[in-house]
Short mmCIF file of C-alpha atoms in Angstrom, two decimals:
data_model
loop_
_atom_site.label_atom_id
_atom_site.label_comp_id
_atom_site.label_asym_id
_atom_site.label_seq_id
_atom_site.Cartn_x
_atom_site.Cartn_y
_atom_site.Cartn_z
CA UNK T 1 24.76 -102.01 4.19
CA UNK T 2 22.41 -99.13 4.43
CA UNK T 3 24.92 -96.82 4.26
CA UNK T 4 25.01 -97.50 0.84
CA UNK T 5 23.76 -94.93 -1.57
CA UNK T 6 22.19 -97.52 -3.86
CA UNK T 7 20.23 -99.21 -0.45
CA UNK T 8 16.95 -98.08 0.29
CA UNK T 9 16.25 -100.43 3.58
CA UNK T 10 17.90 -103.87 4.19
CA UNK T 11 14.25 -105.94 4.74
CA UNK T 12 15.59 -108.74 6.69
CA UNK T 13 19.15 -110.19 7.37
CA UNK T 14 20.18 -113.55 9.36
CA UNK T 15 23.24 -114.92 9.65
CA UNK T 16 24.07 -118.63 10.09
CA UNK T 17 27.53 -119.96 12.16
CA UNK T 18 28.75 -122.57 9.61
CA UNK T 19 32.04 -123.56 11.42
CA UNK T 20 34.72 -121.82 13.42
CA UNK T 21 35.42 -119.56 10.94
CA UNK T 22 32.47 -119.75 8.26
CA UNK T 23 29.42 -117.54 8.58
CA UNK T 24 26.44 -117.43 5.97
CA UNK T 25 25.12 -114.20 5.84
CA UNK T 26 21.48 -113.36 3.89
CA UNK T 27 20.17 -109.93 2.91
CA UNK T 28 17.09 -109.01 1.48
CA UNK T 29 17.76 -105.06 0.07
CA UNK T 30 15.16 -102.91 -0.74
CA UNK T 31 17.51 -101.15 -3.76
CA UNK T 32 16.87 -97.29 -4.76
CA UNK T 33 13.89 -96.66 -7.41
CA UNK T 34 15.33 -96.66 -10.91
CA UNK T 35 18.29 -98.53 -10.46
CA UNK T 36 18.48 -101.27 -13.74
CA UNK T 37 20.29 -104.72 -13.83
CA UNK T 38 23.62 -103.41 -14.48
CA UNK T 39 23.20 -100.67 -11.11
CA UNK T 40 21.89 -103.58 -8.96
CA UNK T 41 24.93 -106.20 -10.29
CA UNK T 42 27.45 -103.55 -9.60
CA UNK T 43 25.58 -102.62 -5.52
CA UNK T 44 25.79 -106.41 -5.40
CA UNK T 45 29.23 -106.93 -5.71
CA UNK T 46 29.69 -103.65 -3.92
CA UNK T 47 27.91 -105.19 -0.53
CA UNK T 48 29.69 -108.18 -0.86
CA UNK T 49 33.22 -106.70 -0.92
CA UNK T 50 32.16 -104.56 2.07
CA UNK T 51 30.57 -107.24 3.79
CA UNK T 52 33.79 -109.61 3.37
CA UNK T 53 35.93 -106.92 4.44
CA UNK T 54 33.97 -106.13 7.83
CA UNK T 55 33.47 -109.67 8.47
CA UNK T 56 36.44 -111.96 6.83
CA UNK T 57 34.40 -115.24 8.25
CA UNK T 58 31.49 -114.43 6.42
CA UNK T 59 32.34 -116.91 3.61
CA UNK T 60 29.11 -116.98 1.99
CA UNK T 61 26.89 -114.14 0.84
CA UNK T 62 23.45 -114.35 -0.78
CA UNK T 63 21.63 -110.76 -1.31
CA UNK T 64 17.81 -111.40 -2.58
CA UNK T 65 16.92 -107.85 -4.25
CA UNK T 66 13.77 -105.28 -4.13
CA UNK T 67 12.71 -102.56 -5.69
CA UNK T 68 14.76 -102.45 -9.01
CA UNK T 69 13.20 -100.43 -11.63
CA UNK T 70 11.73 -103.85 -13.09
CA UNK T 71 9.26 -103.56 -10.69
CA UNK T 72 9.89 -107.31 -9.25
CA UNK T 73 9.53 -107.61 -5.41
#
């Protein structure tokens, strides 16, 4: 994930065994300075692809962003 260009730090991440085959993963991402909605939607989707193709079980994703150029936290 922080291998990412768009990835500043990853603030926290858990994961959660739902079943045999079902993990919950959840990311908090500290996002590059500057990046706007559009940026972050596209890193988003980005993550999740990479996530699901490292780790097939991990059936459910949930990034929480930082640091977007709207200046939420």
């Amino acid at each position: 994930i922080e291998a990412d260009p768009d990835v500043d730090t990853v603030v926290d991440l858990a994961t959660l065994q739902r079943g045999p085959r079902r993990i919950m993963v959840l990311v908090d991402v500290d996002f590059a300075d500057g990046l706007d909605t559009a940026g972050v939607e596209t890193a988003v989707a980005r993550l999740r692809e990479g996530i699901a193709a490292a780790v097939p079980e991990a059936t459910d994703v949930f990034l929480t962003a930082r640091g977007t150029s709207s200046g939420n936290s």
